[in-house]
Coordinates of C-alpha atoms and ligand atoms in Angstrom, one line a residue:
M1 CA 1.2 14.4 -24.8
L2 CA 1.0 16.4 -21.5
P3 CA -2.2 15.9 -19.6
N4 CA -3.3 19.5 -20.0
T5 CA -2.7 19.4 -23.8
L6 CA -4.7 16.2 -23.8
I7 CA -7.6 17.8 -22.0
A8 CA -7.4 21.0 -24.2
H9 CA -7.8 18.8 -27.3
S10 CA -10.7 16.7 -25.9
S11 CA -14.3 17.5 -26.2
V12 CA -15.1 18.0 -22.5
S13 CA -17.4 20.8 -21.4
P14 CA -16.0 24.3 -20.5
G15 CA -16.9 23.6 -16.8
L16 CA -14.8 20.4 -16.8
K17 CA -11.9 22.2 -18.6
T18 CA -11.9 24.8 -15.8
I19 CA -11.6 22.1 -13.2
A20 CA -8.8 20.5 -15.2
E21 CA -6.9 23.8 -15.2
K22 CA -7.3 24.1 -11.4
V23 CA -5.9 20.5 -11.0
F24 CA -3.0 21.0 -13.3
S25 CA -2.0 24.3 -11.6
G26 CA -2.2 22.7 -8.1
K27 CA -5.4 24.6 -7.0
R28 CA -8.1 23.2 -4.8
I29 CA -11.4 22.3 -6.4
S30 CA -14.7 23.5 -4.8
Y31 CA -17.7 21.5 -3.5
D32 CA -19.6 22.3 -6.8
D33 CA -16.6 21.2 -8.8
G34 CA -16.7 17.9 -6.9
I35 CA -20.4 17.4 -7.8
R36 CA -19.7 18.3 -11.5
L37 CA -16.9 15.7 -11.6
Y38 CA -19.2 13.0 -10.4
E39 CA -22.0 14.0 -12.7
E40 CA -20.1 14.8 -15.9
G41 CA -16.7 13.3 -15.6
T42 CA -16.0 10.3 -17.9
I43 CA -13.8 7.6 -16.6
S44 CA -11.0 8.6 -18.9
F45 CA -11.2 12.3 -18.0
L46 CA -11.2 11.6 -14.3
G47 CA -8.4 9.1 -14.7
V48 CA -6.1 11.7 -16.4
L49 CA -6.7 14.2 -13.6
A50 CA -6.4 11.7 -10.7
N51 CA -3.3 10.1 -12.2
F52 CA -1.7 13.5 -12.6
I53 CA -2.1 14.2 -8.8
R54 CA -1.1 10.7 -7.8
E55 CA 2.1 10.8 -9.8
K56 CA 2.9 14.4 -8.6
K57 CA 2.6 13.1 -5.0
H58 CA 4.1 9.6 -5.3
G59 CA 5.6 9.1 -8.8
N60 CA 5.3 5.5 -9.7
L61 CA 5.4 4.1 -6.2
T62 CA 2.6 2.0 -4.9
F63 CA 2.7 1.2 -1.2
F64 CA 1.7 -1.9 0.7
N65 CA 2.4 -3.2 4.2
R66 CA 2.6 -6.5 6.0
N67 CA -0.2 -6.7 8.5
F68 CA -2.7 -9.1 10.0
H69 CA -6.2 -8.6 11.5
I70 CA -7.7 -9.5 14.8
E71 CA -11.5 -9.3 14.9
P72 CA -12.2 -9.8 18.7
T73 CA -15.9 -10.4 18.2
N74 CA -18.7 -10.0 15.7
V75 CA -21.3 -9.6 18.5
C76 CA -22.6 -6.0 18.2
V77 CA -25.0 -3.9 20.1
F78 CA -25.7 -1.8 16.9
S79 CA -27.7 -2.8 13.9
C80 CA -26.3 -1.2 10.7
G81 CA -28.4 -2.2 7.7
F82 CA -25.4 -2.9 5.5
C83 CA -23.6 -5.1 7.9
S84 CA -23.4 -8.9 7.1
Y85 CA -21.0 -9.6 9.8
S86 CA -22.5 -8.7 13.1
R87 CA -24.7 -10.9 15.4
T88 CA -26.8 -9.3 18.1
Y89 CA -26.0 -9.9 21.7
K90 CA -29.2 -11.9 22.2
N91 CA -28.8 -13.9 19.0
R92 CA -25.2 -14.9 19.1
E93 CA -25.1 -18.7 18.4
D94 CA -22.8 -18.3 15.4
G95 CA -21.1 -15.2 16.7
W96 CA -17.5 -15.4 18.1
E97 CA -15.9 -13.8 21.1
L98 CA -12.2 -14.1 21.5
S99 CA -10.6 -14.1 24.9
E100 CA -7.5 -12.1 25.7
S101 CA -5.3 -15.2 25.6
Q102 CA -6.7 -16.3 22.3
M103 CA -5.8 -12.9 20.8
I104 CA -2.3 -13.0 22.3
D105 CA -1.9 -16.4 20.8
M106 CA -2.8 -14.9 17.4
V107 CA -0.1 -12.3 17.9
K108 CA 2.4 -15.0 18.9
S109 CA 1.6 -17.0 15.8
Y110 CA 3.3 -14.2 13.8
D111 CA 6.5 -14.5 15.8
G112 CA 9.5 -14.4 13.5
Q113 CA 7.4 -13.2 10.6
P114 CA 8.2 -9.6 9.3
V115 CA 4.7 -8.2 9.9
T116 CA 4.8 -4.6 11.1
E117 CA 1.1 -4.0 12.0
V118 CA -1.9 -5.5 13.7
H119 CA -5.3 -4.1 12.8
I120 CA -7.9 -4.7 15.5
V121 CA -11.5 -4.0 14.7
G122 CA -14.8 -5.8 15.3
G123 CA -18.3 -5.6 16.6
V124 CA -19.3 -3.5 19.7
H125 CA -19.6 -6.0 22.5
P126 CA -21.1 -4.8 25.8
R127 CA -18.6 -6.8 27.9
M128 CA -15.4 -5.9 26.0
D129 CA -14.8 -2.6 27.7
L130 CA -12.1 0.0 28.0
A131 CA -10.2 -1.9 30.7
F132 CA -10.4 -5.1 28.7
F133 CA -8.8 -3.4 25.7
C134 CA -6.2 -1.5 27.6
S135 CA -5.0 -4.8 29.1
L136 CA -5.0 -6.4 25.7
L137 CA -2.9 -3.6 24.1
R138 CA -0.4 -3.7 27.0
K139 CA 0.0 -7.5 26.6
I140 CA 0.6 -7.2 22.9
K141 CA 3.3 -4.6 23.4
T142 CA 4.9 -6.6 26.2
H143 CA 5.2 -9.5 23.7
R144 CA 6.2 -7.5 20.6
K145 CA 7.1 -3.9 21.3
A146 CA 7.7 -2.9 17.7
L147 CA 4.4 -4.1 16.4
H148 CA 2.3 -1.1 15.4
I149 CA -1.2 -1.4 16.9
K150 CA -3.9 0.2 14.6
A151 CA -7.1 -0.4 16.5
F152 CA -10.8 0.5 17.1
T153 CA -13.1 2.5 14.9
A154 CA -14.6 5.7 16.3
V155 CA -17.9 3.7 16.7
E156 CA -16.2 1.2 19.0
L157 CA -14.4 4.0 20.9
E158 CA -17.6 6.2 21.4
Y159 CA -19.3 3.2 23.0
M160 CA -16.3 2.2 25.1
F161 CA -15.8 5.7 26.4
R162 CA -19.5 6.3 27.1
K163 CA -19.7 3.0 29.1
A164 CA -16.5 3.8 31.0
K165 CA -17.8 7.4 31.7
V166 CA -14.6 9.0 30.5
S167 CA -14.2 11.8 28.0
V168 CA -12.9 11.2 24.5
R169 CA -9.6 12.8 25.5
E170 CA -9.2 10.7 28.6
G171 CA -10.2 7.5 26.9
L172 CA -7.8 8.0 24.0
G173 CA -5.1 9.0 26.4
M174 CA -5.5 5.7 28.4
L175 CA -5.5 3.6 25.2
K176 CA -2.4 5.5 23.9
E177 CA -0.6 4.8 27.1
S178 CA -1.5 1.2 26.9
G179 CA 0.0 0.9 23.4
L180 CA -2.5 2.2 20.8
D181 CA -0.5 3.7 17.9
S182 CA -3.1 4.8 15.4
L183 CA -6.8 4.6 14.5
P184 CA -8.3 2.8 11.5
G185 CA -10.8 4.7 9.4
G186 CA -14.0 2.6 9.9
G187 CA -17.4 3.6 11.1
A188 CA -17.5 6.8 9.0
E189 CA -20.0 5.3 6.4
I190 CA -21.6 8.5 5.1
F191 CA -21.7 11.6 7.3
D192 CA -24.9 13.0 5.9
E193 CA -27.4 12.8 8.9
E194 CA -30.4 11.7 6.8
V195 CA -28.6 8.9 5.1
R196 CA -27.0 7.9 8.4
S197 CA -30.4 7.7 10.1
K198 CA -31.5 5.2 7.5
I199 CA -28.4 2.9 7.3
C200 CA -26.9 3.1 10.8
A201 CA -29.2 5.1 13.0
D202 CA -28.1 3.9 16.4
K203 CA -24.3 4.2 16.4
A204 CA -21.8 7.2 16.7
T205 CA -23.0 10.2 14.8
A206 CA -20.9 12.0 12.2
S207 CA -19.9 14.7 14.6
Q208 CA -18.9 12.1 17.2
W209 CA -16.8 10.3 14.5
L210 CA -15.1 13.6 13.6
E211 CA -14.6 14.7 17.2
I212 CA -12.8 11.4 18.0
H213 CA -10.5 11.6 15.1
S214 CA -9.8 15.3 15.8
T215 CA -8.9 14.6 19.4
A216 CA -6.8 11.6 18.4
H217 CA -4.8 13.9 16.0
Q218 CA -4.3 16.4 18.8
L219 CA -2.9 13.7 21.0
G220 CA -0.5 12.6 18.3
I221 CA -2.5 9.5 17.2
P222 CA -2.7 9.5 13.4
S223 CA -5.7 7.9 11.7
N224 CA -7.4 6.9 8.4
A225 CA -10.8 7.8 7.1
T226 CA -13.3 5.6 5.1
M227 CA -16.4 6.3 3.1
L228 CA -19.0 3.6 2.5
Y229 CA -20.3 4.3 -1.1
G230 CA -22.6 2.7 -3.6
H231 CA -25.8 2.2 -1.6
T232 CA -28.5 4.8 -1.1
E233 CA -26.3 7.9 -1.1
N234 CA -26.1 10.4 -3.9
F235 CA -23.1 12.3 -5.3
A236 CA -23.8 15.3 -3.1
H237 CA -23.6 13.1 0.0
R238 CA -20.2 11.7 -1.1
V239 CA -18.8 15.2 -1.8
D240 CA -20.2 16.4 1.6
H241 CA -18.5 13.5 3.3
M242 CA -15.2 14.3 1.7
D243 CA -15.6 18.0 2.4
R244 CA -16.0 17.4 6.1
L245 CA -12.8 15.3 6.1
R246 CA -10.9 17.9 4.0
K247 CA -11.8 20.6 6.5
L248 CA -10.7 18.5 9.5
Q249 CA -7.5 17.6 7.7
D250 CA -6.8 21.3 7.1
E251 CA -7.0 21.8 10.9
T252 CA -5.0 18.8 12.2
G253 CA -3.1 17.1 9.3
G254 CA -3.6 13.8 11.2
F255 CA -5.1 11.7 8.4
N256 CA -2.8 9.3 6.5
A257 CA -5.1 7.6 4.0
F258 CA -8.6 7.8 2.6
I259 CA -10.2 4.5 1.9
P260 CA -13.4 4.3 -0.2
L261 CA -15.3 1.1 0.8
K262 CA -17.7 -0.3 -1.8
F263 CA -21.0 -1.4 -0.4
R264 CA -21.4 -5.2 -0.8
N265 CA -24.9 -6.6 -0.6
K266 CA -24.8 -10.2 0.4
D267 CA -26.7 -11.4 3.5
N268 CA -27.6 -8.1 5.0
D269 CA -30.7 -5.9 5.5
M270 CA -29.8 -3.9 2.3
S271 CA -29.5 -6.9 0.0
D272 CA -32.1 -5.4 -2.3
V273 CA -29.7 -2.5 -3.1
K274 CA -27.8 -3.2 -6.3
E275 CA -24.0 -3.0 -6.1
V276 CA -22.3 -0.3 -8.3
T277 CA -20.1 -1.2 -11.3
M278 CA -16.4 -1.4 -11.5
I279 CA -16.5 1.8 -13.7
E280 CA -18.1 3.6 -10.8
D281 CA -15.5 2.2 -8.4
L282 CA -12.7 3.7 -10.5
R283 CA -14.5 7.0 -11.0
N284 CA -15.0 7.2 -7.3
Y285 CA -11.3 6.6 -6.5
A286 CA -10.4 9.3 -9.0
V287 CA -12.8 11.9 -7.6
S288 CA -11.5 11.1 -4.1
R289 CA -7.9 11.7 -5.2
I290 CA -8.9 15.0 -6.9
Y291 CA -11.1 16.3 -4.0
L292 CA -8.9 15.3 -1.1
D293 CA -5.8 17.3 -2.1
N294 CA -4.6 17.4 1.6
F295 CA -4.7 13.6 2.1
P296 CA -1.4 12.0 1.4
H297 CA -2.7 8.6 0.4
I298 CA -5.7 7.0 -1.3
K299 CA -6.1 3.3 -0.5
A300 CA -7.8 0.5 -2.4
Y301 CA -8.7 -2.2 0.1
W302 CA -8.3 -5.3 -2.1
P303 CA -10.1 -7.9 0.1
M304 CA -13.3 -5.8 -0.5
I305 CA -12.8 -4.5 -4.1
G306 CA -11.0 -7.6 -5.5
K307 CA -7.5 -8.0 -6.9
S308 CA -8.3 -6.9 -10.5
T309 CA -10.1 -3.6 -9.6
A310 CA -7.3 -2.9 -7.0
G311 CA -4.8 -3.3 -9.8
A312 CA -6.8 -1.0 -12.2
S313 CA -7.3 1.6 -9.4
L314 CA -3.5 2.3 -9.4
S315 CA -4.2 4.3 -12.6
F316 CA -7.1 6.2 -11.0
G317 CA -5.5 8.0 -8.1
V318 CA -4.8 5.1 -5.7
D319 CA -1.2 4.7 -4.4
D320 CA -1.7 2.1 -1.6
I321 CA -3.2 -1.4 -1.5
D322 CA -3.0 -2.2 2.2
G323 CA -1.3 -5.3 3.5
T324 CA -0.6 -8.9 3.3
I325 CA -3.7 -10.0 5.0
D326 CA -3.4 -13.6 5.8
D327 CA -7.1 -14.6 5.6
T328 CA -7.7 -12.8 8.9
T329 CA -10.6 -10.6 8.0
K330 CA -14.1 -11.8 7.7
I331 CA -16.0 -8.5 7.2
Y332 CA -16.0 -8.6 3.4
A333 CA -16.2 -12.3 2.7
M334 CA -19.4 -12.3 4.7
A335 CA -20.7 -9.3 2.7
G336 CA -20.2 -11.0 -0.6
A337 CA -16.7 -10.1 -1.8
E338 CA -15.5 -12.4 -4.6
D339 CA -12.5 -13.6 -2.6
Q340 CA -13.9 -15.6 0.3
H341 CA -10.4 -16.2 1.7
P342 CA -8.6 -12.9 1.2
R343 CA -4.9 -14.0 1.3
M344 CA -2.0 -12.5 -0.7
S345 CA 1.6 -13.3 -0.1
T346 CA 4.1 -10.5 -0.4
A347 CA 5.2 -12.0 -3.7
Q348 CA 1.7 -11.8 -5.1
L349 CA 1.2 -8.2 -3.9
V350 CA 4.4 -7.2 -5.5
D351 CA 3.4 -9.0 -8.8
L352 CA 0.0 -7.3 -8.8
I353 CA 1.6 -3.9 -8.4
R354 CA 4.2 -4.6 -11.1
H355 CA 1.5 -6.0 -13.5
A356 CA -0.2 -2.6 -13.2
G357 CA 3.1 -0.9 -14.3
R358 CA 3.9 0.5 -10.8
K359 CA 6.9 0.2 -8.5
P360 CA 6.1 -1.6 -5.3
A361 CA 7.2 -0.1 -2.0
E362 CA 6.8 -1.8 1.3
R363 CA 5.9 0.7 4.0
D364 CA 5.2 0.7 7.7
T365 CA 1.8 2.1 9.0
L366 CA 3.1 5.6 9.0
Y367 CA 4.3 5.3 5.4
N368 CA 8.0 5.1 6.1
T369 CA 9.4 3.1 3.2
I370 CA 10.9 -0.2 4.3
R371 CA 11.9 -1.4 0.8
E372 CA 11.4 -0.4 -2.8
Y373 CA 11.3 -3.1 -5.4
E374 CA 13.5 -1.5 -8.1
T375 CA 13.0 -3.4 -11.3
M376 CA 10.5 -5.7 -13.0
E377 CA 13.1 -8.4 -13.2
E378 CA 14.0 -8.5 -9.6
P379 CA 12.7 -11.7 -8.1
A380 CA 9.9 -11.1 -5.6
P381 CA 10.6 -12.5 -2.2
A382 CA 8.9 -15.8 -1.3
S383 CA 5.6 -15.8 0.5
G384 CA 5.7 -14.7 4.1
Q385 CA 9.2 -13.4 3.8
Ligands
V47_1 O1 -17.0 0.8 9.0 C1 -19.3 -3.1 6.8 C2 -17.5 -1.4 6.3 C3 -15.8 -0.9 7.8 C4 -19.9 -3.6 4.8 O2 -8.2 2.1 8.3 C5 -18.8 -2.7 4.7 O3 -6.7 1.0 7.2 C6 -18.9 -2.8 2.4 O4 -12.9 0.5 8.3 N1 -20.0 -3.6 2.4 C7 -14.8 -1.5 8.7 N2 -18.3 -2.3 3.5 C8 -13.5 -1.8 8.0 C9 -12.6 -0.6 7.9 C10 -11.2 -0.6 7.3 C11 -10.9 -1.6 6.4 C12 -9.6 -1.7 5.8 C13 -8.6 -0.8 6.2 C14 -8.9 0.2 7.1 C15 -7.9 1.2 7.6 C16 -10.2 0.3 7.7 O5 -16.3 -1.9 6.9 C17 -17.1 -0.4 8.4 C18 -18.0 -0.4 7.2 O6 -17.9 0.9 6.6 N3 -18.5 -2.4 6.0 N4 -20.1 -3.9 6.1 C19 -20.5 -4.1 3.5 N5 -21.6 -4.9 3.5
SF4_2 FE1 -21.8 -3.3 14.5 FE2 -19.9 -2.3 12.9 FE3 -21.6 -4.1 11.9 FE4 -22.5 -1.6 12.5 S1 -20.9 -2.1 10.9 S2 -23.5 -3.5 13.1 S3 -21.2 -1.1 14.3 S4 -20.1 -4.5 13.5

């Protein structure tokens, strides 16, 4: 049965049917529609709509890439309530600070392996400044020119540029010249000023985050966007967050992927806040896919959400499950994600995607397809290949 016939025969409210008609005829939904979807949409209703859009954009393909993370430090001048990872500058006994040569050694340890991207993100350390990172990027590119460098959240950048007394445009220009290829989507959290003042009062504001991404896009640096959900925000805050991103994307077209990040509550100042259910995770992926009609990709970040939910999300609007992260990120393990050593070989990623009935496609950071895996029978390549 076609999705619109399916909805026509279901017992959903007239308001939801109108939204379904918009979606099936390729029209944009409004802010109020977004709220209604969160408030009234059942998981099955949202799944049908989100899957329709997902398959219209990408058919059966699900993208992944081969990347590794460098987290230069977990020492941070800020104090976000949800963060389990950071250590303050004064209290940094169990913090880490990698030197430039340690980070270059990490890059070298992937020599000969077909990774296409390094993702660099960490705490905001007062002594790791713009000059330090320009030098690091240059050395990475000198060693491996083709490795795509996706680095620094807008929060790290805002602090780096302020300390160096350069404008956003100048700072991004310097980093681009040193080898920066794209920006990750972190630091966005929830844009609403009131929620932000409660969960991450002292770091880059929503308008600073948006300005940095807007300027990056103008300079030809693409980026991603995240949303930290499932803590103290309400549905209106989530729709407002996506609305600000949708507007910026209309102007610049520079975003590749939207990545909803589920709040995890272990060992942080918000441990009393209960985590949301897997049903809410899937509903949230679906509303994101429906609302952000101008975002090419919706990503489920499996080290945070877990492998099972990541697999299920592929029927709820998600078309990308990030990369083969070789146990190189600590952010989620420290915040209570089930998988304390998030490692998946290419073969396991391919299996996960196939098991969900989708066709795996390895991509580079900019979503150029490197290889599609044609049939279920085709043997997946061995780990690390
Ligand atoms: O901004 C921190 C989040 C983000 C917690 O662009 C938490 O491809 C949940 O942005 N529970 C950093 N989330 C990571 C990030 C990212 C990850 C994967 C891919 C990409 C990409 C970007 O991690 C932070 C914050 O929102 N975070 N603590 C926590 N307790
Ligand atoms: Fe620092 Fe980022 Fe943690 Fe906030 S989320 S305390 S900015 S490392």
